PDB file of C-alpha atoms in Angstrom:
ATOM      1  CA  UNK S   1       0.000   0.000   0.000  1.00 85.00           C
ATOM      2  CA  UNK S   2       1.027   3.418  -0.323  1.00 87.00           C
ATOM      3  CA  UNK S   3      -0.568   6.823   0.987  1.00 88.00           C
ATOM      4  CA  UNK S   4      -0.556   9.825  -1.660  1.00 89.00           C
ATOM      5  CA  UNK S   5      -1.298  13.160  -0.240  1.00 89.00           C
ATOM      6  CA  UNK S   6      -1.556  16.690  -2.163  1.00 89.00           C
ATOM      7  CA  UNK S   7      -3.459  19.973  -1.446  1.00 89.00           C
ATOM      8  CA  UNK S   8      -6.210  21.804  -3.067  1.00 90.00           C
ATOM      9  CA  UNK S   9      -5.872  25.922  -2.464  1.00 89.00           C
ATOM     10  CA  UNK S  10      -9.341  27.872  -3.084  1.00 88.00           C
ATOM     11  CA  UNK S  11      -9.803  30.988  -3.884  1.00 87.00           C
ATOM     12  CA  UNK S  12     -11.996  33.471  -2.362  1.00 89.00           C
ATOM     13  CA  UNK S  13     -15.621  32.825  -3.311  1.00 86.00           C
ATOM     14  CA  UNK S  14     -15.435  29.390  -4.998  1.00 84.00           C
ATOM     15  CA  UNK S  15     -15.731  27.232  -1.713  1.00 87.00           C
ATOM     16  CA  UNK S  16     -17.904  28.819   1.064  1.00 89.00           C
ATOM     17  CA  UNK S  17     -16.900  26.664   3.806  1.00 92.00           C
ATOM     18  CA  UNK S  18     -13.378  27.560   2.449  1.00 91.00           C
ATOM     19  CA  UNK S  19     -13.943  31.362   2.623  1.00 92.00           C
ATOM     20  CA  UNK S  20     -15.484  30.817   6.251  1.00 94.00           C
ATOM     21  CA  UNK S  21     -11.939  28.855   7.314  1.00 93.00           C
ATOM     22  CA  UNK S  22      -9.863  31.776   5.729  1.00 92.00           C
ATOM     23  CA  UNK S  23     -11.637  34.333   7.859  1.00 93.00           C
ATOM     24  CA  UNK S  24     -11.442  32.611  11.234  1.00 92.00           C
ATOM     25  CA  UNK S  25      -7.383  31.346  11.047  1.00 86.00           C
ATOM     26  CA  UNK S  26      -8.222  29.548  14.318  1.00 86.00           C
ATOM     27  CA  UNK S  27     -10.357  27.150  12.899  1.00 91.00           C
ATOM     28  CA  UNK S  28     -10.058  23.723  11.515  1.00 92.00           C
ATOM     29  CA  UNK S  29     -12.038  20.388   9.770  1.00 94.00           C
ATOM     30  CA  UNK S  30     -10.548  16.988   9.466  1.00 93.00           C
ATOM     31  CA  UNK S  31     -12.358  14.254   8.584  1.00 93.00           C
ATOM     32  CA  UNK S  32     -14.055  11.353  10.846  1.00 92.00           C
ATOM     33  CA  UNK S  33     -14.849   9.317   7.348  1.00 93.00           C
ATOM     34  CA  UNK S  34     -15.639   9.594   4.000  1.00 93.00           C
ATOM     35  CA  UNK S  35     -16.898   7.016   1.460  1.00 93.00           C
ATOM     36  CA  UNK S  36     -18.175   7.200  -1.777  1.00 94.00           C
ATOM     37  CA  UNK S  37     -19.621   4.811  -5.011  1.00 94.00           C
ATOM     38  CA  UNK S  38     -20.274   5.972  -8.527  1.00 93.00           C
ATOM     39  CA  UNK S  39     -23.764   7.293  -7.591  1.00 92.00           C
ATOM     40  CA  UNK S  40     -23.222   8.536  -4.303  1.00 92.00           C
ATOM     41  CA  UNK S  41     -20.464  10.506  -1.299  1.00 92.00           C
ATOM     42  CA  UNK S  42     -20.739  11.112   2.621  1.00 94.00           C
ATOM     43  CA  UNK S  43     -18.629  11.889   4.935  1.00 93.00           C
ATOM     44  CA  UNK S  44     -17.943  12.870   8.588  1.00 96.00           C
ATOM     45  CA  UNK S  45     -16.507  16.093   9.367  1.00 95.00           C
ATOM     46  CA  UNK S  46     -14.841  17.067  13.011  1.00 95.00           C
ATOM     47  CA  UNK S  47     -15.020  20.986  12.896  1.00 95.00           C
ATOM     48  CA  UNK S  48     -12.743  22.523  15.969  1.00 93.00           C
ATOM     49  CA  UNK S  49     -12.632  26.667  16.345  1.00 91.00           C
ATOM     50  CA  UNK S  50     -14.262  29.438  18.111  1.00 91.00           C
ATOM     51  CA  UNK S  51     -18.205  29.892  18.426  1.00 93.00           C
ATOM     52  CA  UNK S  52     -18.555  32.286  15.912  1.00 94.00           C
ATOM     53  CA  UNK S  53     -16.679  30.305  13.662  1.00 93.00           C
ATOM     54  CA  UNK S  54     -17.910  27.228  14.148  1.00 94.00           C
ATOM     55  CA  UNK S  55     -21.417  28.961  13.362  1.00 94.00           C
ATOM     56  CA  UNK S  56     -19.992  30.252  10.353  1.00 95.00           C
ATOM     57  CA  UNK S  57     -19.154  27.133   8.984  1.00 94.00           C
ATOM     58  CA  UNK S  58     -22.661  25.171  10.001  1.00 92.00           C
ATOM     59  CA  UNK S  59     -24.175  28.289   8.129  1.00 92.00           C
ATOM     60  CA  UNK S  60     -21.416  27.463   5.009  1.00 91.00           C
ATOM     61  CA  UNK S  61     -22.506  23.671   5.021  1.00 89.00           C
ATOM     62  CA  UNK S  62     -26.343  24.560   4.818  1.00 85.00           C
ATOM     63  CA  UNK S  63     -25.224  26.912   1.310  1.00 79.00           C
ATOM     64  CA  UNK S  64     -27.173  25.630  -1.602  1.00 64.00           C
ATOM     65  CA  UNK S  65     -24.469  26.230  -3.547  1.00 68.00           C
ATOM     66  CA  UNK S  66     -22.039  23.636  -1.384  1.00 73.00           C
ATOM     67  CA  UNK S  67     -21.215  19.988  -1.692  1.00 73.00           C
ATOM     68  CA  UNK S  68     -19.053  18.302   0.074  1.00 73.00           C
ATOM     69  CA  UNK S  69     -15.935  17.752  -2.447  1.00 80.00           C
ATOM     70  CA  UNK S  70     -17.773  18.386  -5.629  1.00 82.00           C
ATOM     71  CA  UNK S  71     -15.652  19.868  -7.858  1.00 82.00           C
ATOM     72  CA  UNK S  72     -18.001  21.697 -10.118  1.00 75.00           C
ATOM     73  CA  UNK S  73     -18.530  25.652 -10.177  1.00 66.00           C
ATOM     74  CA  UNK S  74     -22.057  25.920 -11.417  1.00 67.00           C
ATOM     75  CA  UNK S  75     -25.151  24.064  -9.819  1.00 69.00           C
ATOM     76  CA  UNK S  76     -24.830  20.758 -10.491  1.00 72.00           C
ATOM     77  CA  UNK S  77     -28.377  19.697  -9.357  1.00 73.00           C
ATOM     78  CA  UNK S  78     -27.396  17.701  -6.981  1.00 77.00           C
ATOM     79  CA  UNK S  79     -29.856  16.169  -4.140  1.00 82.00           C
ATOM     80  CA  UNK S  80     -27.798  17.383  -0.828  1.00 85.00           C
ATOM     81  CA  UNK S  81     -28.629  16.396   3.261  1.00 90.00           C
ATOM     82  CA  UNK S  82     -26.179  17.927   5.422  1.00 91.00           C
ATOM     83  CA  UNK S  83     -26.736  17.174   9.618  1.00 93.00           C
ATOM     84  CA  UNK S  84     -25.012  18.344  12.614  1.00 94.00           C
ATOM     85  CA  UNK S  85     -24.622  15.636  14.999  1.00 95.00           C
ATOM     86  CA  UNK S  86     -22.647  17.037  18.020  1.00 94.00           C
ATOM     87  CA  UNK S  87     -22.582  20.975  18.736  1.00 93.00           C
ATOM     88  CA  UNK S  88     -21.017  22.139  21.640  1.00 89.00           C
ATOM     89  CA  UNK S  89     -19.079  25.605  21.815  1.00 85.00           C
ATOM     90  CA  UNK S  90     -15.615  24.671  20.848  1.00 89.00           C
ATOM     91  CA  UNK S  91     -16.897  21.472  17.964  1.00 93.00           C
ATOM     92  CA  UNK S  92     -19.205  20.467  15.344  1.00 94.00           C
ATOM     93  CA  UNK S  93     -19.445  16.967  14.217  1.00 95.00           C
ATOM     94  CA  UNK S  94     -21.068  17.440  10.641  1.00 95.00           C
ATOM     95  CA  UNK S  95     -22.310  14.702   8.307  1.00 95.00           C
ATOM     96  CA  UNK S  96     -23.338  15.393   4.421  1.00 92.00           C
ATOM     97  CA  UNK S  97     -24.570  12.969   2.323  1.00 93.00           C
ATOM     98  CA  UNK S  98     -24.850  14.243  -1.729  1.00 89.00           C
ATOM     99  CA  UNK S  99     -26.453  11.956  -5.104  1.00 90.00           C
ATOM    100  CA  UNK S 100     -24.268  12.370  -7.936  1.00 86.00           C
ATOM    101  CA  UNK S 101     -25.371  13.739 -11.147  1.00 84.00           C
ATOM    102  CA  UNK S 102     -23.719  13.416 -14.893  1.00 84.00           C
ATOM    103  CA  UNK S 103     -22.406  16.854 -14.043  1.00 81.00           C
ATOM    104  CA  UNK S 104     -21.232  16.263 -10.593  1.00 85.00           C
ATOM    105  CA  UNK S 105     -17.439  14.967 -10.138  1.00 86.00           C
ATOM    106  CA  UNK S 106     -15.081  15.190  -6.599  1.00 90.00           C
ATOM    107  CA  UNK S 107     -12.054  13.897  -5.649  1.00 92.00           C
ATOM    108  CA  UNK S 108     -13.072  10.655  -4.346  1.00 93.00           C
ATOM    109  CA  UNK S 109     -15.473  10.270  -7.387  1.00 94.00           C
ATOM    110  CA  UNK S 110     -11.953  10.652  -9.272  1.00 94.00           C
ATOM    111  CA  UNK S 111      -9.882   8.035  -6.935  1.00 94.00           C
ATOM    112  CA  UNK S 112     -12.476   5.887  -7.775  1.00 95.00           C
ATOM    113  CA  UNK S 113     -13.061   5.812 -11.206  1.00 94.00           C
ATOM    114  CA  UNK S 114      -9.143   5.762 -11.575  1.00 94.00           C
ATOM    115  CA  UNK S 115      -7.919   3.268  -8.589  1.00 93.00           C
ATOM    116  CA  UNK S 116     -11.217   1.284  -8.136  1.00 93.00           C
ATOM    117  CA  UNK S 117     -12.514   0.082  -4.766  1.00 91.00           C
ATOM    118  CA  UNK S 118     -11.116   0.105  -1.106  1.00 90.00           C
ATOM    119  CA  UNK S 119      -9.695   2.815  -0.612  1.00 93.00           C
ATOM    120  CA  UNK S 120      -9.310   5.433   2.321  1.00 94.00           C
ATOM    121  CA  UNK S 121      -9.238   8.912   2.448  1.00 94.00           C
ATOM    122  CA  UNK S 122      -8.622  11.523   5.269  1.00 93.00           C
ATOM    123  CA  UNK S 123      -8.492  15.134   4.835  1.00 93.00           C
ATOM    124  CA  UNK S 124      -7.823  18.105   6.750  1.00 92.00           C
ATOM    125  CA  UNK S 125      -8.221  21.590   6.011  1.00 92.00           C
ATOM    126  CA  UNK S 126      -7.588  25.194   7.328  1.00 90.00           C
ATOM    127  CA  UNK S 127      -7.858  28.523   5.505  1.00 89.00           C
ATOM    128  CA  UNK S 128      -8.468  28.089   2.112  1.00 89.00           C
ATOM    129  CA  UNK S 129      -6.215  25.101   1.885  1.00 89.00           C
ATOM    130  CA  UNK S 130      -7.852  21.055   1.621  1.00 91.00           C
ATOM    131  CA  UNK S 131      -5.260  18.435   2.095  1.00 91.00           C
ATOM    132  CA  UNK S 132      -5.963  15.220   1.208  1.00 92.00           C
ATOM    133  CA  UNK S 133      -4.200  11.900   1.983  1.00 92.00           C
ATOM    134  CA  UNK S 134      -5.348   8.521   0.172  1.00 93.00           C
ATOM    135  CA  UNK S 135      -4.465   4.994   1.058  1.00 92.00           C
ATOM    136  CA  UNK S 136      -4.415   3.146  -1.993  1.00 90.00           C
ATOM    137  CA  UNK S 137      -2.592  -0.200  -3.821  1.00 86.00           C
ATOM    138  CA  UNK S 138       1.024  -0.100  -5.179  1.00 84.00           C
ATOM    139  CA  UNK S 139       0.398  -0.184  -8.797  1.00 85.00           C
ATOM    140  CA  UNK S 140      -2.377   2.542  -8.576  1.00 87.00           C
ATOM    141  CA  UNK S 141      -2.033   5.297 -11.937  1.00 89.00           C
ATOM    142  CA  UNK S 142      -1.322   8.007  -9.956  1.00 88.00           C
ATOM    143  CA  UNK S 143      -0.017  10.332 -12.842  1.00 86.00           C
ATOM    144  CA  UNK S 144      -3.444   9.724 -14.388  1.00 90.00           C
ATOM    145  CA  UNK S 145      -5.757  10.362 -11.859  1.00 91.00           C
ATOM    146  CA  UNK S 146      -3.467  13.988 -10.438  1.00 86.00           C
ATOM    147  CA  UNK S 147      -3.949  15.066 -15.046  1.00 88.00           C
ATOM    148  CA  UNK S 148      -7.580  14.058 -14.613  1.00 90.00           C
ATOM    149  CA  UNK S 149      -7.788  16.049 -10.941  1.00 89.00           C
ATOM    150  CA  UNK S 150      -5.884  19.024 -12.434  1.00 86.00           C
ATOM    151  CA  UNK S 151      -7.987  19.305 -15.623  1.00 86.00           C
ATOM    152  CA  UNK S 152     -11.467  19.332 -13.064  1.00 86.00           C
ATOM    153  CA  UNK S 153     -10.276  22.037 -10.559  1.00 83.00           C
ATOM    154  CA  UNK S 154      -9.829  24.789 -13.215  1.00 72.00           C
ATOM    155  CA  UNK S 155      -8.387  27.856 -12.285  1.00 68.00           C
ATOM    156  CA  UNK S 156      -9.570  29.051  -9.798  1.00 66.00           C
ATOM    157  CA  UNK S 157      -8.398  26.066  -7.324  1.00 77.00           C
ATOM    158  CA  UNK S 158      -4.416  25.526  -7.111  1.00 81.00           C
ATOM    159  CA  UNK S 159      -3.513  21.912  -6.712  1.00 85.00           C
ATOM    160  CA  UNK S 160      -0.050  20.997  -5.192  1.00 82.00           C
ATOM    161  CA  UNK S 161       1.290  17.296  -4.817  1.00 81.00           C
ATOM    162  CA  UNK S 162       2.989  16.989  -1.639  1.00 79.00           C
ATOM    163  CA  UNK S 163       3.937  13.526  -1.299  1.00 79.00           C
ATOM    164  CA  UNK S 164       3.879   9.524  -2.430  1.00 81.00           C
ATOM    165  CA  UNK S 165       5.718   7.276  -0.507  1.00 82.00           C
ATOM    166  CA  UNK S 166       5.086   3.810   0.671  1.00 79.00           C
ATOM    167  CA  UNK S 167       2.597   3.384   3.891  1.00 71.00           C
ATOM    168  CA  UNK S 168       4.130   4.479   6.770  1.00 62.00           C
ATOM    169  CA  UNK S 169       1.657   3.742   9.957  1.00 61.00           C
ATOM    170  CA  UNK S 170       3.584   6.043  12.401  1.00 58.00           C
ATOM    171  CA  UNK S 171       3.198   9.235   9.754  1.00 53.00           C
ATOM    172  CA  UNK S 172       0.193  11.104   9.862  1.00 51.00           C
ATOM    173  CA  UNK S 173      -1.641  13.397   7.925  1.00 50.00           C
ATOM    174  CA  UNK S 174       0.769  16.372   9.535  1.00 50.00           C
ATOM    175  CA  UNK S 175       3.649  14.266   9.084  1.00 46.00           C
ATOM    176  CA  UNK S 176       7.311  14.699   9.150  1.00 41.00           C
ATOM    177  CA  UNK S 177      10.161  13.746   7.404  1.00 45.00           C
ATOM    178  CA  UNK S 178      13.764  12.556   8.381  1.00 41.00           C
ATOM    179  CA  UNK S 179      14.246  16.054  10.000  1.00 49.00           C
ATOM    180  CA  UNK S 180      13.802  15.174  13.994  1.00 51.00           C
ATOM    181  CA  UNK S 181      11.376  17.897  14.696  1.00 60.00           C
ATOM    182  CA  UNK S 182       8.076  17.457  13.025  1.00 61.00           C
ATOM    183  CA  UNK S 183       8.766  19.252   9.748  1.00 69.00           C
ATOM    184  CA  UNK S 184       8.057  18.130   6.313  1.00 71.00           C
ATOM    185  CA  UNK S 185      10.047  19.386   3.426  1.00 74.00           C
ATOM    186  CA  UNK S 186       7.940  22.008   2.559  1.00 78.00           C
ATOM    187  CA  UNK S 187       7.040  23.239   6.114  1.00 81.00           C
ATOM    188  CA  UNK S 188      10.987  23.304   6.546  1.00 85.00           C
ATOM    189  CA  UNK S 189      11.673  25.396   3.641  1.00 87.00           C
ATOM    190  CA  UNK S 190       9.204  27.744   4.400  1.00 88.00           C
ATOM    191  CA  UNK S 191      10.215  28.613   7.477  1.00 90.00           C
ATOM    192  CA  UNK S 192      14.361  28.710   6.415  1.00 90.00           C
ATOM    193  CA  UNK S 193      12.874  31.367   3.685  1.00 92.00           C
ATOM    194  CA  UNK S 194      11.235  33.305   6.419  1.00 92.00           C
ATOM    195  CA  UNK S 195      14.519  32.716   8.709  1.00 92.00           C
ATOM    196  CA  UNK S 196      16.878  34.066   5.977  1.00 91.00           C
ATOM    197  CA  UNK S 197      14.363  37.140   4.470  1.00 92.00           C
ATOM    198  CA  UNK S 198      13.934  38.880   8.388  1.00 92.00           C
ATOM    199  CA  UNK S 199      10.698  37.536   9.082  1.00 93.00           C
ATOM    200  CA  UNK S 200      10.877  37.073  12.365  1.00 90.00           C
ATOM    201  CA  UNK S 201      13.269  39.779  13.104  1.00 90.00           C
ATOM    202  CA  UNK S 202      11.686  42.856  14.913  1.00 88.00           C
ATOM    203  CA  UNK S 203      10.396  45.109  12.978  1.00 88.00           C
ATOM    204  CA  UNK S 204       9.876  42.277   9.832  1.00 89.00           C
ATOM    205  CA  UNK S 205      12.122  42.845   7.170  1.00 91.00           C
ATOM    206  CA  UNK S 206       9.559  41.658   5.178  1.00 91.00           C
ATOM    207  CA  UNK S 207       5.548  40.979   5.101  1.00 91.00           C
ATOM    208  CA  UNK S 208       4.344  37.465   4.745  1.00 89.00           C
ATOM    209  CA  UNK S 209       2.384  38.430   1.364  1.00 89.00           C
ATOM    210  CA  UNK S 210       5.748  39.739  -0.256  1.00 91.00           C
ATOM    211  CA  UNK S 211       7.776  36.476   1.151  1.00 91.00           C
ATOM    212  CA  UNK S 212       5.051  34.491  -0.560  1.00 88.00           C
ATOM    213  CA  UNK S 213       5.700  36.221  -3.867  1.00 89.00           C
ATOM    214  CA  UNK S 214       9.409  35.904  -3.438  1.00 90.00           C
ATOM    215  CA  UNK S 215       8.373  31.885  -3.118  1.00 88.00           C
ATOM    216  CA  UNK S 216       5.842  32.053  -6.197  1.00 83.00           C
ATOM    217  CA  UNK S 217       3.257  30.442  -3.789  1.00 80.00           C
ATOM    218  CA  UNK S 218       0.247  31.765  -2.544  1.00 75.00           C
ATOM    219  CA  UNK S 219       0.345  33.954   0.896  1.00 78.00           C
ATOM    220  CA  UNK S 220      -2.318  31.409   2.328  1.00 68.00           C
ATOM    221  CA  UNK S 221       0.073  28.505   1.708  1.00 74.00           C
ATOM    222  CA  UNK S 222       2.551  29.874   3.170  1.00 83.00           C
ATOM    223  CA  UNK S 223       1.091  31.244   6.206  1.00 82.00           C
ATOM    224  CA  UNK S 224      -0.629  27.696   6.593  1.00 74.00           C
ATOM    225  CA  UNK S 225       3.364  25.713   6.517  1.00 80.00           C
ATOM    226  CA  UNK S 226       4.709  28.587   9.110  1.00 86.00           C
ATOM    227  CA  UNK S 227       1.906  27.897  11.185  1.00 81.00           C
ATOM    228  CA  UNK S 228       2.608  24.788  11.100  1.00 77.00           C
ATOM    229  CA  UNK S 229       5.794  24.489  11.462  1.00 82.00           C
ATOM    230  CA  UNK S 230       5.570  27.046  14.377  1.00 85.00           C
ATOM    231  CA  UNK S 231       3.482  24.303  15.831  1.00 78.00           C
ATOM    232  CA  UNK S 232       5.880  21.826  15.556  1.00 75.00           C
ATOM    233  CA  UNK S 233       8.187  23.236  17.331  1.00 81.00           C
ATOM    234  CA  UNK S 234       6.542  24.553  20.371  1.00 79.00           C
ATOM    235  CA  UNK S 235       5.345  20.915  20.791  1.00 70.00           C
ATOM    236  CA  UNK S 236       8.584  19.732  20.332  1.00 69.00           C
ATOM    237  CA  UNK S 237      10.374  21.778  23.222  1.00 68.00           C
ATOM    238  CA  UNK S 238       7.535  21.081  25.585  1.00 68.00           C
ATOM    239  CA  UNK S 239       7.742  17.885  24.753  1.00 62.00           C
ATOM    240  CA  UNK S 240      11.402  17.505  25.320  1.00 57.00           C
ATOM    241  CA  UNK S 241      13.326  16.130  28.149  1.00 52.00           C
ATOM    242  CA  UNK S 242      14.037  19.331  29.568  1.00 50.00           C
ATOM    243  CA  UNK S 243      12.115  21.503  31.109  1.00 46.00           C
ATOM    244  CA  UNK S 244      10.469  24.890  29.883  1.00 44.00           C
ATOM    245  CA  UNK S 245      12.692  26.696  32.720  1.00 48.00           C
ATOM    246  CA  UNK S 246      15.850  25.338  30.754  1.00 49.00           C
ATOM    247  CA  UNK S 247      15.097  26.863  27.450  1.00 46.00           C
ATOM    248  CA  UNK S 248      13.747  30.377  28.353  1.00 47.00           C
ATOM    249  CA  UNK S 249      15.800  33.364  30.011  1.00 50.00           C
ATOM    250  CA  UNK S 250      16.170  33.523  33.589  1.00 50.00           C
ATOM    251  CA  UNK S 251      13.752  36.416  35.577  1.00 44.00           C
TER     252      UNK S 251
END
């Protein structure tokens, strides 16, 4: 088996639970399941985040104009049921069921019309970014189903491949590489770019949206692997044998 995992990047106004994520940077989805046949998708969503953003997004799932994953711009005419099956202040646990039509496509219609049956997808998304990781069979056409994926999204969704390796059960969606922090490649180079263009040097030497142009990616991307990175490695020095006391200045 191997696990193949890439990123779609929306932008603003083509994906309303997207837009919702960008607006509310504290917020996040990953996803409990997801299945789908030719005729047919659900899925399980864990939404984490503030109230008001967490409202924000039930209101985004509830948007005729939204289907979980469907890949088309104009109304499809699809038969939708979205429910909310936990709400509490801090999570909603969403489920949306949607009945393909000869216009409708998504990314797990695509996995399975090019790798068949069985397999297993996890997602996770924040801002306008949707990552997606697939479990699928060693001889699977990859190259064919990323030209197929590419030619659906259009332009007004950036698609990134981030990695294909065989399955590893200790990496997770987040996963690192052989760096010993928590990094992957990309997270890594981000945050060396930031390191070396004054960044984090006070004032900034530079702004996020002109370090993103120096990187020809977009300023959501990179603010997404920075965060993420940043992440990293605050967990990784609390985490560490020694204490917090040993790592920051003395009073």
């Amino acid at each position: 088996m191997r696990e193949f995992v890439f990123a779609l990047e929306y932008d603003p106004g083509t994906n309303p639970v997207a837009d919702v994520l960008a607006d509310h940077p504290d917020a996040r989805i990953r996803s409990l399941s997801c299945h789908v046949t030719p005729d047919s998708l659900w899925r399980v969503d864990h939404a984490t985040g503030p109230t008001e953003a967490l409202e924000a997004l039930e209101a985004a799932y509830q948007d005729a104009a939204y289907f979980a994953d469907c890949l088309v711009r104009d109304d499809c005419g699809a038969s939708c049921e979205t429910q909310v099956l936990d709400r509490s202040s801090d999570t909603r646990i969403v489920y949306t069921f949607w009945e393909r039509t000869d216009e409708c496509t998504s990314v797990p219609h695509l996995a399975l019309e090019h790798f068949g049956p069985g397999l297993l997808f996890e997602t996770d998304r924040e801002g306008r970014r949707h990552r997606w990781r697939i479990v699928l069979g060693d001889e699977a056409p990859i190259h064919d189903f990323f030209d197929a994926l590419d030619a659906e999204v259009g332009e007004c969704t950036g698609i990134e491949m981030l990695r294909l390796t065989d399955l590893d059960p200790d990496r997770s969606l987040d996963a690192s590489h052989d760096d010993g922090l928590g990094l992957s490649s990309d997270q890594l180079e981000a945050l060396r770019a930031a390191v070396e263009a004054g960044y984090y040097e006070t004032p900034r030497a530079v702004e996020l949206s002109e370090l993103a142009e120096a990187l020809e990616i977009p300023r959501s991307t990179l603010s997404y692997r920075l965060r993420r990175a940043e992440a990293a490695l605050a967990q990784s020095v609390v985490a560490s044998d020694d204490s917090l006391e040993a790592v920051l200045p003395a009073r």
